[in-house]
Every structure is written in structure tokens, then in C-alpha cells.
mmCIF file of C-alpha atoms in Angstrom:
data_model
loop_
_atom_site.group_PDB
_atom_site.id
_atom_site.type_symbol
_atom_site.label_atom_id
_atom_site.label_comp_id
_atom_site.label_asym_id
_atom_site.label_seq_id
_atom_site.Cartn_x
_atom_site.Cartn_y
_atom_site.Cartn_z
ATOM 1 C CA MET S 201 79.063 0.554 120.925
ATOM 2 C CA ARG S 202 77.405 -2.827 121.473
ATOM 3 C CA GLY S 203 80.514 -5.078 121.546
ATOM 4 C CA THR S 204 82.372 -3.387 118.695
ATOM 5 C CA LYS S 205 86.018 -2.519 119.329
ATOM 6 C CA ALA S 206 87.684 0.191 117.370
ATOM 7 C CA LEU S 207 91.270 1.321 117.334
ATOM 8 C CA ILE S 208 91.667 4.924 116.149
ATOM 9 C CA ILE S 209 95.093 6.259 115.112
ATOM 10 C CA ALA S 210 95.830 9.665 113.578
ATOM 11 C CA ARG S 211 99.260 11.124 112.862
ATOM 12 C CA GLN S 212 99.638 14.548 111.318
ATOM 13 C CA THR S 213 102.927 15.531 109.704
ATOM 14 C CA SER S 214 104.070 18.507 107.688
ATOM 15 C CA GLN S 215 102.457 17.239 104.586
ATOM 16 C CA ASN S 216 99.581 14.898 105.184
ATOM 17 C CA ILE S 217 97.152 13.431 107.677
ATOM 18 C CA TYR S 218 96.706 9.729 107.689
ATOM 19 C CA HIS S 219 93.571 8.175 109.180
ATOM 20 C CA SER S 220 93.112 4.596 109.888
ATOM 21 C CA SER S 221 90.423 2.613 111.622
ATOM 22 C CA LEU S 222 90.303 -1.071 112.480
ATOM 23 C CA SER S 223 87.010 -2.677 113.700
ATOM 24 C CA ARG S 224 85.824 -6.173 114.201
ATOM 25 C CA ASN S 225 84.206 -6.458 110.754
ATOM 26 C CA LEU S 226 85.613 -3.677 108.635
ATOM 27 C CA ILE S 227 89.083 -2.258 107.807
ATOM 28 C CA SER S 228 89.586 1.058 106.070
ATOM 29 C CA THR S 229 92.708 3.173 105.620
ATOM 30 C CA THR S 230 92.518 6.550 103.832
ATOM 31 C CA LYS S 231 95.200 9.046 103.000
ATOM 32 C CA PHE S 232 93.860 12.590 102.826
ATOM 33 C CA LEU S 233 95.501 15.332 100.675
ATOM 34 C CA SER S 234 92.737 17.911 101.115
ATOM 35 C CA PRO S 235 94.083 21.413 101.619
ATOM 36 C CA PHE S 236 91.883 21.706 104.594
ATOM 37 C CA GLN S 237 93.912 19.075 106.276
ATOM 38 C CA ILE S 238 97.402 20.139 105.362
ATOM 39 C CA THR S 239 99.388 21.750 108.253
ATOM 40 C CA THR S 240 102.141 24.304 108.498
ATOM 41 C CA PRO S 241 105.698 23.133 107.773
ATOM 42 C CA HIS S 242 106.754 23.089 111.435
ATOM 43 C CA LEU S 243 104.009 20.763 112.728
ATOM 44 C CA THR S 244 105.527 17.892 114.716
ATOM 45 C CA ARG S 245 102.814 16.845 117.159
ATOM 46 C CA SER S 246 100.928 13.608 116.822
ATOM 47 C CA PHE S 247 98.476 11.824 118.973
ATOM 48 C CA HIS S 248 96.828 8.476 119.485
ATOM 49 C CA SER S 249 93.407 7.725 120.890
ATOM 50 C CA TYR S 250 92.049 4.344 121.871
ATOM 51 C CA ARG S 251 88.357 3.703 122.364
ATOM 52 C CA ASN S 252 87.584 0.418 124.187
ATOM 53 C CA ALA S 253 83.893 -0.239 123.593
ATOM 54 C CA ASP S 254 83.467 -3.051 126.172
ATOM 55 C CA GLU S 255 85.050 -1.108 129.033
ATOM 56 C CA ASP S 256 83.607 2.244 127.721
ATOM 57 C CA THR S 257 86.808 4.050 128.368
ATOM 58 C CA HIS S 258 88.426 6.974 126.494
ATOM 59 C CA LYS S 259 92.205 7.545 126.614
ATOM 60 C CA THR S 260 94.038 10.347 124.742
ATOM 61 C CA TYR S 261 97.792 10.550 124.578
ATOM 62 C CA ASN S 262 99.490 13.825 123.554
ATOM 63 C CA SER S 263 103.079 14.416 122.684
ATOM 64 C CA SER S 264 104.783 17.786 122.746
ATOM 65 C CA GLY S 265 105.490 19.826 119.650
ATOM 66 C CA ASN S 266 104.965 23.005 117.787
ATOM 67 C CA GLN S 267 101.727 24.860 118.476
ATOM 68 C CA ASN S 268 100.731 25.670 114.831
ATOM 69 C CA PHE S 269 97.884 23.247 114.136
ATOM 70 C CA PHE S 270 95.145 23.571 111.557
ATOM 71 C CA HIS S 271 91.797 21.867 112.182
ATOM 72 C CA GLY S 272 90.639 19.814 109.269
ATOM 73 C CA ILE S 273 87.112 19.433 108.015
ATOM 74 C CA SER S 274 85.404 16.424 109.449
ATOM 75 C CA THR S 275 84.710 14.383 106.334
ATOM 76 C CA GLY S 276 83.008 11.092 105.697
ATOM 77 C CA GLY S 277 83.703 9.426 102.298
ATOM 78 C CA MET S 278 84.608 5.799 102.515
ATOM 79 C CA MET S 279 86.476 6.071 105.853
ATOM 80 C CA LEU S 280 85.242 4.556 109.078
ATOM 81 C CA MET S 281 86.416 7.224 111.322
ATOM 82 C CA ALA S 282 87.885 10.642 110.962
ATOM 83 C CA LEU S 283 90.245 12.424 113.399
ATOM 84 C CA SER S 284 91.596 15.927 112.968
ATOM 85 C CA ILE S 285 93.303 18.483 115.086
ATOM 86 C CA SER S 286 91.850 21.706 116.520
ATOM 87 C CA SER S 287 93.957 24.842 116.503
ATOM 88 C CA LEU S 288 94.285 26.495 119.838
ATOM 89 C CA PHE S 289 97.135 28.976 119.203
ATOM 90 C CA THR S 290 96.695 32.713 119.633
ATOM 91 C CA PRO S 291 95.227 34.570 116.602
ATOM 92 C CA GLY S 292 97.971 36.102 114.588
ATOM 93 C CA LYS S 293 96.905 39.809 114.859
ATOM 94 C CA GLY S 294 96.506 39.509 118.577
ATOM 95 C CA GLU S 295 93.242 41.393 118.584
ATOM 96 C CA ASP S 296 91.003 38.713 120.131
ATOM 97 C CA LYS S 297 90.517 38.491 123.884
ATOM 98 C CA PHE S 298 89.489 34.899 123.926
ATOM 99 C CA ARG S 299 89.742 31.758 121.861
ATOM 100 C CA PHE S 300 88.158 28.292 122.122
ATOM 101 C CA GLU S 301 89.542 25.081 123.461
ATOM 102 C CA THR S 302 87.645 22.567 121.482
ATOM 103 C CA GLY S 303 86.593 18.978 121.378
ATOM 104 C CA SER S 304 84.173 17.243 118.945
ATOM 105 C CA TYR S 305 82.581 13.782 118.573
ATOM 106 C CA CYS S 306 80.505 12.367 115.751
ATOM 107 C CA ILE S 307 78.324 9.298 115.809
ATOM 108 C CA PRO S 308 76.929 8.358 112.328
ATOM 109 C CA HIS S 309 73.497 6.818 111.988
ATOM 110 C CA PRO S 310 74.114 3.014 112.027
ATOM 111 C CA ALA S 311 72.894 2.741 108.451
ATOM 112 C CA LYS S 312 75.231 5.437 107.309
ATOM 113 C CA ARG S 313 78.467 4.487 109.162
ATOM 114 C CA HIS S 314 79.993 3.004 106.035
ATOM 115 C CA LYS S 315 80.317 6.544 104.622
ATOM 116 C CA GLY S 316 80.871 8.427 107.875
ATOM 117 C CA GLY S 317 77.347 9.861 108.082
ATOM 118 C CA GLU S 318 76.015 13.033 106.527
ATOM 119 C CA ASP S 319 77.037 15.590 109.129
ATOM 120 C CA ALA S 320 80.026 17.884 108.843
ATOM 121 C CA HIS S 321 81.754 20.389 111.080
ATOM 122 C CA PHE S 322 84.850 22.558 111.353
ATOM 123 C CA VAL S 323 87.003 24.650 113.690
ATOM 124 C CA SER S 324 88.814 27.621 112.181
ATOM 125 C CA ALA S 325 92.634 27.735 112.113
ATOM 126 C CA ASP S 326 92.818 30.415 114.873
ATOM 127 C CA GLY S 327 90.304 28.514 117.101
ATOM 128 C CA THR S 328 87.678 31.258 117.194
ATOM 129 C CA VAL S 329 85.053 29.957 114.732
ATOM 130 C CA LEU S 330 82.990 26.867 115.010
ATOM 131 C CA GLY S 331 80.454 25.293 112.592
ATOM 132 C CA VAL S 332 78.220 22.351 112.125
ATOM 133 C CA ALA S 333 76.060 21.205 109.252
ATOM 134 C CA ASP S 334 73.574 18.402 108.656
ATOM 135 C CA GLY S 335 72.931 17.147 105.106
ATOM 136 C CA VAL S 336 69.292 16.618 104.422
ATOM 137 C CA GLY S 337 68.725 12.914 104.146
ATOM 138 C CA GLY S 338 65.812 13.070 101.636
ATOM 139 C CA TRP S 339 68.314 13.600 98.803
ATOM 140 C CA ALA S 340 69.320 10.009 99.057
ATOM 141 C CA LYS S 341 66.017 9.103 97.407
ATOM 142 C CA HIS S 342 67.182 10.992 94.358
ATOM 143 C CA GLY S 343 70.572 9.235 94.112
ATOM 144 C CA VAL S 344 72.451 12.127 95.856
ATOM 145 C CA ASP S 345 74.728 11.609 98.901
ATOM 146 C CA PRO S 346 73.502 14.284 101.346
ATOM 147 C CA GLY S 347 76.871 14.370 102.997
ATOM 148 C CA ILE S 348 78.574 15.913 99.995
ATOM 149 C CA TYR S 349 76.682 19.134 100.316
ATOM 150 C CA SER S 350 77.184 19.544 104.037
ATOM 151 C CA LYS S 351 80.868 18.828 103.799
ATOM 152 C CA ALA S 352 81.332 21.339 100.963
ATOM 153 C CA LEU S 353 79.383 23.908 102.999
ATOM 154 C CA MET S 354 81.759 23.557 105.946
ATOM 155 C CA GLU S 355 84.833 23.544 103.668
ATOM 156 C CA GLY S 356 83.771 26.875 102.103
ATOM 157 C CA ALA S 357 82.899 28.377 105.490
ATOM 158 C CA LYS S 358 86.254 27.303 106.913
ATOM 159 C CA LEU S 359 88.141 28.704 103.877
ATOM 160 C CA SER S 360 86.475 32.042 104.396
ATOM 161 C CA ALA S 361 87.143 32.109 108.115
ATOM 162 C CA ASP S 362 90.774 31.206 107.704
ATOM 163 C CA SER S 363 91.416 33.650 104.875
ATOM 164 C CA ASP S 364 90.761 36.704 107.019
ATOM 165 C CA PRO S 365 91.033 36.042 110.758
ATOM 166 C CA SER S 366 90.108 39.663 111.528
ATOM 167 C CA ASN S 367 86.584 39.092 110.081
ATOM 168 C CA LYS S 368 84.287 37.679 112.726
ATOM 169 C CA ASP S 369 81.000 37.725 110.846
ATOM 170 C CA PRO S 370 79.532 34.180 110.744
ATOM 171 C CA LEU S 371 77.124 35.195 108.023
ATOM 172 C CA VAL S 372 80.062 36.001 105.769
ATOM 173 C CA PHE S 373 81.425 32.506 106.353
ATOM 174 C CA MET S 374 78.072 30.902 105.720
ATOM 175 C CA ARG S 375 77.685 32.736 102.466
ATOM 176 C CA ALA S 376 81.056 31.534 101.303
ATOM 177 C CA GLY S 377 80.218 27.970 102.275
ATOM 178 C CA TYR S 378 76.875 28.225 100.508
ATOM 179 C CA GLU S 379 78.512 29.405 97.268
ATOM 180 C CA LYS S 380 80.908 26.480 97.318
ATOM 181 C CA ALA S 381 78.324 23.928 98.368
ATOM 182 C CA ASN S 382 75.954 24.953 95.512
ATOM 183 C CA GLU S 383 78.463 23.405 93.054
ATOM 184 C CA ASN S 384 76.681 20.246 94.193
ATOM 185 C CA ARG S 385 73.142 19.045 94.378
ATOM 186 C CA GLY S 386 71.755 18.734 97.932
ATOM 187 C CA SER S 387 70.881 20.796 100.949
ATOM 188 C CA SER S 388 71.922 21.227 104.513
ATOM 189 C CA THR S 389 71.203 23.065 107.785
ATOM 190 C CA CYS S 390 73.996 25.216 109.103
ATOM 191 C CA CYS S 391 75.085 26.761 112.378
ATOM 192 C CA ILE S 392 78.232 28.922 112.755
ATOM 193 C CA VAL S 393 79.419 30.787 115.774
ATOM 194 C CA SER S 394 82.421 33.253 115.851
ATOM 195 C CA LEU S 395 84.217 34.478 118.866
ATOM 196 C CA ASP S 396 85.069 38.281 118.749
ATOM 197 C CA GLY S 397 86.664 39.487 121.932
ATOM 198 C CA SER S 398 83.949 38.941 124.626
ATOM 199 C CA LYS S 399 81.181 38.652 122.063
ATOM 200 C CA LEU S 400 79.933 35.536 120.376
ATOM 201 C CA HIS S 401 78.427 36.289 116.941
ATOM 202 C CA THR S 402 76.158 33.541 115.672
ATOM 203 C CA ALA S 403 74.200 32.604 112.521
ATOM 204 C CA ASN S 404 71.891 29.593 112.605
ATOM 205 C CA LEU S 405 69.733 28.236 109.841
ATOM 206 C CA GLY S 406 67.557 25.249 110.348
ATOM 207 C CA ASP S 407 67.455 22.775 113.253
ATOM 208 C CA SER S 408 71.088 22.420 114.054
ATOM 209 C CA GLY S 409 71.980 24.826 116.856
ATOM 210 C CA PHE S 410 73.989 25.775 119.939
ATOM 211 C CA MET S 411 73.787 26.734 123.568
ATOM 212 C CA VAL S 412 75.975 28.842 125.807
ATOM 213 C CA VAL S 413 76.532 27.576 129.353
ATOM 214 C CA ARG S 414 77.922 29.557 132.327
ATOM 215 C CA ASP S 415 78.519 28.061 135.767
ATOM 216 C CA GLY S 416 76.363 25.051 134.787
ATOM 217 C CA LYS S 417 73.405 27.239 133.731
ATOM 218 C CA MET S 418 72.216 27.840 130.153
ATOM 219 C CA ILE S 419 72.342 31.546 129.398
ATOM 220 C CA TYR S 420 71.396 31.269 125.717
ATOM 221 C CA ARG S 421 69.954 28.716 123.288
ATOM 222 C CA SER S 422 69.562 29.171 119.586
ATOM 223 C CA LYS S 423 66.204 29.128 117.933
ATOM 224 C CA GLU S 424 65.189 26.307 115.556
ATOM 225 C CA GLN S 425 63.776 27.312 112.145
ATOM 226 C CA GLN S 426 61.156 25.048 110.750
ATOM 227 C CA HIS S 427 58.826 25.497 107.746
ATOM 228 C CA ARG S 428 56.760 22.778 109.317
ATOM 229 C CA PHE S 429 57.334 19.788 111.569
ATOM 230 C CA ASN S 430 60.571 17.964 110.601
ATOM 231 C CA TYR S 431 60.988 20.313 107.566
ATOM 232 C CA PRO S 432 63.808 22.665 108.689
ATOM 233 C CA TYR S 433 65.138 25.719 106.918
ATOM 234 C CA GLN S 434 68.028 24.546 104.696
ATOM 235 C CA LEU S 435 70.589 25.917 102.339
ATOM 236 C CA GLY S 436 70.517 24.085 99.068
ATOM 237 C CA SER S 437 70.830 23.927 95.331
ATOM 238 C CA THR S 438 67.028 24.046 95.001
ATOM 239 C CA SER S 439 66.016 25.604 98.322
ATOM 240 C CA ARG S 440 64.344 28.988 98.723
ATOM 241 C CA ASP S 441 66.181 29.440 102.036
ATOM 242 C CA LYS S 442 69.395 31.581 101.907
ATOM 243 C CA PRO S 443 72.124 32.461 104.418
ATOM 244 C CA ASP S 444 70.501 35.816 105.042
ATOM 245 C CA HIS S 445 67.427 33.944 106.440
ATOM 246 C CA SER S 446 69.558 32.769 109.360
ATOM 247 C CA ASP S 447 68.659 33.649 112.891
ATOM 248 C CA ILE S 448 71.398 36.152 113.923
ATOM 249 C CA SER S 449 72.454 36.862 117.403
ATOM 250 C CA THR S 450 75.262 38.165 119.582
ATOM 251 C CA VAL S 451 75.933 36.781 123.057
ATOM 252 C CA SER S 452 78.363 38.194 125.686
ATOM 253 C CA VAL S 453 80.752 35.571 126.880
ATOM 254 C CA GLN S 454 83.483 35.257 129.469
ATOM 255 C CA ALA S 455 86.290 32.955 130.367
ATOM 256 C CA GLY S 456 84.987 29.531 131.313
ATOM 257 C CA ASP S 457 81.753 29.733 129.333
ATOM 258 C CA VAL S 458 80.983 26.519 127.379
ATOM 259 C CA VAL S 459 79.559 26.749 123.845
ATOM 260 C CA ILE S 460 77.907 23.506 122.652
ATOM 261 C CA LEU S 461 77.079 23.108 118.974
ATOM 262 C CA GLY S 462 75.110 20.122 117.683
ATOM 263 C CA THR S 463 73.141 18.854 114.726
ATOM 264 C CA ASP S 464 69.475 17.758 115.253
ATOM 265 C CA GLY S 465 70.707 14.323 116.188
ATOM 266 C CA LEU S 466 71.647 15.941 119.458
ATOM 267 C CA PHE S 467 68.765 18.375 120.094
ATOM 268 C CA ASP S 468 66.064 16.017 118.890
ATOM 269 C CA ASN S 469 67.049 13.489 121.523
ATOM 270 C CA MET S 470 68.214 15.439 124.583
ATOM 271 C CA TYR S 471 66.477 18.122 126.564
ATOM 272 C CA ASN S 472 68.371 21.093 127.621
ATOM 273 C CA GLU S 473 68.617 20.041 131.250
ATOM 274 C CA GLN S 474 69.986 16.608 130.187
ATOM 275 C CA ILE S 475 72.772 18.310 128.227
ATOM 276 C CA LEU S 476 73.531 20.564 131.142
ATOM 277 C CA SER S 477 73.764 17.610 133.499
ATOM 278 C CA CYS S 478 76.733 16.265 131.428
ATOM 279 C CA LEU S 479 78.731 19.291 132.475
ATOM 280 C CA LYS S 480 78.711 18.101 136.028
ATOM 281 C CA GLN S 481 80.962 15.215 134.982
ATOM 282 C CA THR S 482 83.810 17.233 133.295
ATOM 283 C CA ASN S 483 84.753 20.631 131.780
ATOM 284 C CA ASP S 484 87.201 19.067 129.325
ATOM 285 C CA PRO S 485 85.837 19.752 125.810
ATOM 286 C CA VAL S 486 87.052 16.466 124.437
ATOM 287 C CA GLN S 487 85.546 14.309 127.104
ATOM 288 C CA LEU S 488 82.390 16.474 127.222
ATOM 289 C CA SER S 489 81.742 16.062 123.539
ATOM 290 C CA MET S 490 82.067 12.344 123.898
ATOM 291 C CA ILE S 491 79.742 12.022 126.905
ATOM 292 C CA ILE S 492 77.056 14.257 125.285
ATOM 293 C CA ALA S 493 77.176 12.410 122.014
ATOM 294 C CA ASP S 494 77.173 8.972 123.663
ATOM 295 C CA ILE S 495 74.081 9.831 125.849
ATOM 296 C CA ALA S 496 72.375 11.364 122.783
ATOM 297 C CA PHE S 497 72.910 8.085 120.915
ATOM 298 C CA GLU S 498 71.365 6.102 123.819
ATOM 299 C CA PHE S 499 68.272 8.300 123.703
ATOM 300 C CA ALA S 500 68.104 8.083 119.936
ATOM 301 C CA ASP S 501 68.086 4.287 120.246
ATOM 302 C CA MET S 502 65.347 4.335 122.927
ATOM 303 C CA ARG S 503 62.232 2.469 121.804
ATOM 304 C CA ALA S 504 59.749 4.252 124.086
ATOM 305 C CA GLY S 505 59.726 7.505 126.092
ATOM 306 C CA SER S 506 59.606 11.242 125.583
ATOM 307 C CA THR S 507 62.240 13.173 123.714
ATOM 308 C CA PRO S 508 62.271 16.757 122.296
ATOM 309 C CA PHE S 509 61.316 15.115 118.957
ATOM 310 C CA THR S 510 58.247 13.387 120.223
ATOM 311 C CA ASP S 511 57.209 16.517 122.072
ATOM 312 C CA ALA S 512 57.495 18.523 118.781
ATOM 313 C CA ALA S 513 55.514 15.841 116.941
ATOM 314 C CA ALA S 514 52.745 15.897 119.509
ATOM 315 C CA LYS S 515 52.625 19.720 119.461
ATOM 316 C CA ALA S 516 52.319 19.624 115.602
ATOM 317 C CA GLY S 517 49.631 16.913 115.736
ATOM 318 C CA VAL S 518 51.732 14.683 113.487
ATOM 319 C CA GLY S 519 51.794 10.964 113.822
ATOM 320 C CA ASN S 520 52.262 8.870 116.951
ATOM 321 C CA TYR S 521 55.984 9.112 117.651
ATOM 322 C CA ASP S 522 57.509 7.448 120.696
ATOM 323 C CA GLY S 523 61.073 7.058 121.844
ATOM 324 C CA GLY S 524 64.183 8.453 120.276
ATOM 325 C CA LYS S 525 64.965 9.521 116.685
ATOM 326 C CA MET S 526 67.989 7.737 115.243
ATOM 327 C CA ASP S 527 70.201 10.105 113.257
ATOM 328 C CA ASP S 528 73.758 11.288 112.792
ATOM 329 C CA ILE S 529 74.870 12.990 115.961
ATOM 330 C CA THR S 530 77.599 15.666 115.983
ATOM 331 C CA VAL S 531 78.652 17.611 119.085
ATOM 332 C CA VAL S 532 81.248 20.335 119.091
ATOM 333 C CA VAL S 533 82.261 21.804 122.435
ATOM 334 C CA GLY S 534 84.205 25.072 122.735
ATOM 335 C CA VAL S 535 85.371 26.275 126.102
ATOM 336 C CA VAL S 536 86.181 30.003 126.167
ATOM 337 C CA HIS S 537 89.736 30.707 127.281
ATOM 338 C CA PRO S 538 91.687 33.945 127.507
ATOM 339 C CA LYS S 539 94.426 34.125 124.923
ATOM 340 C CA SER S 540 97.959 34.084 126.241
ATOM 341 C CA ASP S 541 99.672 37.508 126.485
ATOM 342 C CA ASN S 542 103.077 35.897 126.680
ATOM 343 C CA ASN S 543 104.477 34.499 123.434
ATOM 344 C CA ASN S 544 106.562 32.108 125.434
ATOM 345 C CA ASP S 545 103.413 30.484 126.704
ATOM 346 C CA LYS S 546 102.039 29.797 123.202
ATOM 347 C CA ALA S 547 103.457 26.358 123.036
ATOM 348 C CA SER S 548 101.996 25.337 126.438
ATOM 349 C CA ASP S 549 98.661 26.845 125.382
ATOM 350 C CA ALA S 550 98.540 24.652 122.302
ATOM 351 C CA ALA S 551 96.677 21.349 122.583
ATOM 352 C CA VAL S 552 95.710 18.486 120.403
ATOM 353 C CA LYS S 553 92.010 17.676 120.478
ATOM 354 C CA LYS S 554 90.216 14.729 118.998
ATOM 355 C CA ASP S 555 87.650 14.917 116.254
ATOM 356 C CA SER S 556 86.403 11.395 115.911
ATOM 357 C CA GLN S 557 83.509 9.248 114.789
ATOM 358 C CA LYS S 558 82.090 6.316 116.730
ATOM 359 C CA HIS S 559 80.393 3.424 115.065
ATOM 360 C CA THR S 560 77.861 1.121 116.667
#
């Protein structure tokens, strides 16, 4: 954070979400009317989060209310920070054995913080589908904002997931997102995971990815897809890569398992064991997403030393890379929880989780 203080306030009502951010040098207030951020008529809960950069503390305050929350797409645009709310209520058809309790944290590249970075992510309305996407930065050289494509990709995927909660195929969601995103120029990596009872169905294309952790040990890690060093598979308006080229997997999960999704800003800068060490500090998904992203940023800002990115460069015999790779960093954490079988417990099961962006 380097001496920058930011006050983040988000209030979600039955009609709109308002986001505001005040920092030492910049002030921005944006009113969002996107259908992806409009809630059910009975929503009454709001929350406030304060991030003190100098003391490096995180505080979240939750007030009670109705459990019907919809998680909005994490969007950039001209805002400084974006907060949205994760849905944690039981799926409507009652067929799912588990759902996610989620937290997410985004740190834009310092040069891209004015537009919120070029990553995007979502959580489905029933809390069983998670996704991340990383807009390919090379499009900026052609006058195209890479974040537009990644955000449209996540919007389309979320629409698909929310339209039929009984469908748990992440590839279906990716195809829908791809169709919507291709209304724009650009390209993006994409990773989507879907919880289906005790199975986690996954589709990953490119160098974003995920890991599944049980009792502090990694039991699964997605595979990166690269055409060559630093040239990942990517969905795009001019790309030869398609959703069906994704690496597809199904992983058995159980209550307490932790699923961590991230863009390459995470996995290029932190080794698996470094990420796992963060779980020793907390199992709260909100705090965990913050901790992982903050540490990843510190490694990205490192001038010298080894990282997964420098290891990959050395293996490919490309250049003389040293230290971290500065990039947008997005971390989404989902902790697997059993759904409540008692309708009276739904309100207590519901929780408000933070989806925020930090600026250095």
C-alpha cells in the first residue's frame, strides 16, 4: 500500500449498488445499474469495510438481513475500487450437497489502477460456481482496453450459470461467456469451477488457474496451457483457441476443502508451498484472499530473486528475468461448506463477503 489510505464503502439496496472510494490523491464515486449487480427485492443487508494501509489492518462489519444476495461481476471501468456481495444461500432446487463460502481480493497493476485493472471474476448467485479471467494486455497497443473482453467473458459466464442452477458444466458457462465477449475486440484467459455435490467440475484455458487444498495439503493443481513462454491459450475475437480447448477435470471434494482461483498475477509470483503457508494464518475466505493477494503483490514488486515466472523463463531459455512479475492480481477463495438442511438456518448461513480492489 505504501502510505496510501483508502476508505471503501459499499451499500447494496433492493435496486442498486453504490461504490465509492476515497484515496489520498483520487476520488471516484460510481453508481452501477448493471443487471449483474441488481439484487432481489427483499435484500436489506449492507456492509462497510475499512482498509488502513499504514497499520495494515482489515476490518469488516456485517449487519443482519435477508439471505438472498447476488454476487456482482467485478468490474473496473473508471472506479478505483469495486465491492460486491457473494451469495451463500442454499441452491433453490436443494440438489447440491455443498456450496462455497467465498472471499475475493483484486490488486490492479499500479499502472492500471485508474481503470481497475484488466482482470475480472464472478461468483454465481447460488454460490456454487466461481470464475476468473485475465484480459491479455497486448491489446492495449492496438487501442483496445483488455479489461473489456475479460469482464464481458465473466458476465456471460455468470448469466449462464445463474439461468440454470441445475447445470453444473463449467464448459457450458465458458462457451456462453465466450459468445458474449466476442462482441468486443480482445482476448482473455479463463478459469471456471463448478461445485456439483461432492464433485468439483473445472474448465481452465490459459495461465489462470486453481488449486484444491485439504487439511493444509494441495490435492490438485490445474495445468497451465501455453503456446510458448508467456503466450498462454486465450479466448478471443481473433484467437484460434476455443472453450473446448480447455483443460477439463473433475475433483472430489469434501467439507472444509479450500479452492483457490487466481490469475497469473498470483501463480507467476508465488510457489504452491508459499500459497499453502497462507492457510496456516486463517481459514476465513475473505481474510485468506487478502493475505494471498497482498503477499503475491510483494513478490511481484521484488527486484531480485526466484519466482515461478523466472523459473519458467529459465526453462524456456528466454531472456534474463529476475525478481517478480508485476501484474494484476486476482484471488478468489471458496471454502466448501455443507448446505443447510433446515430452512430456518438459511438466514444464519447467509454471509456478506468482500470483493475489493487494493491500490498501491
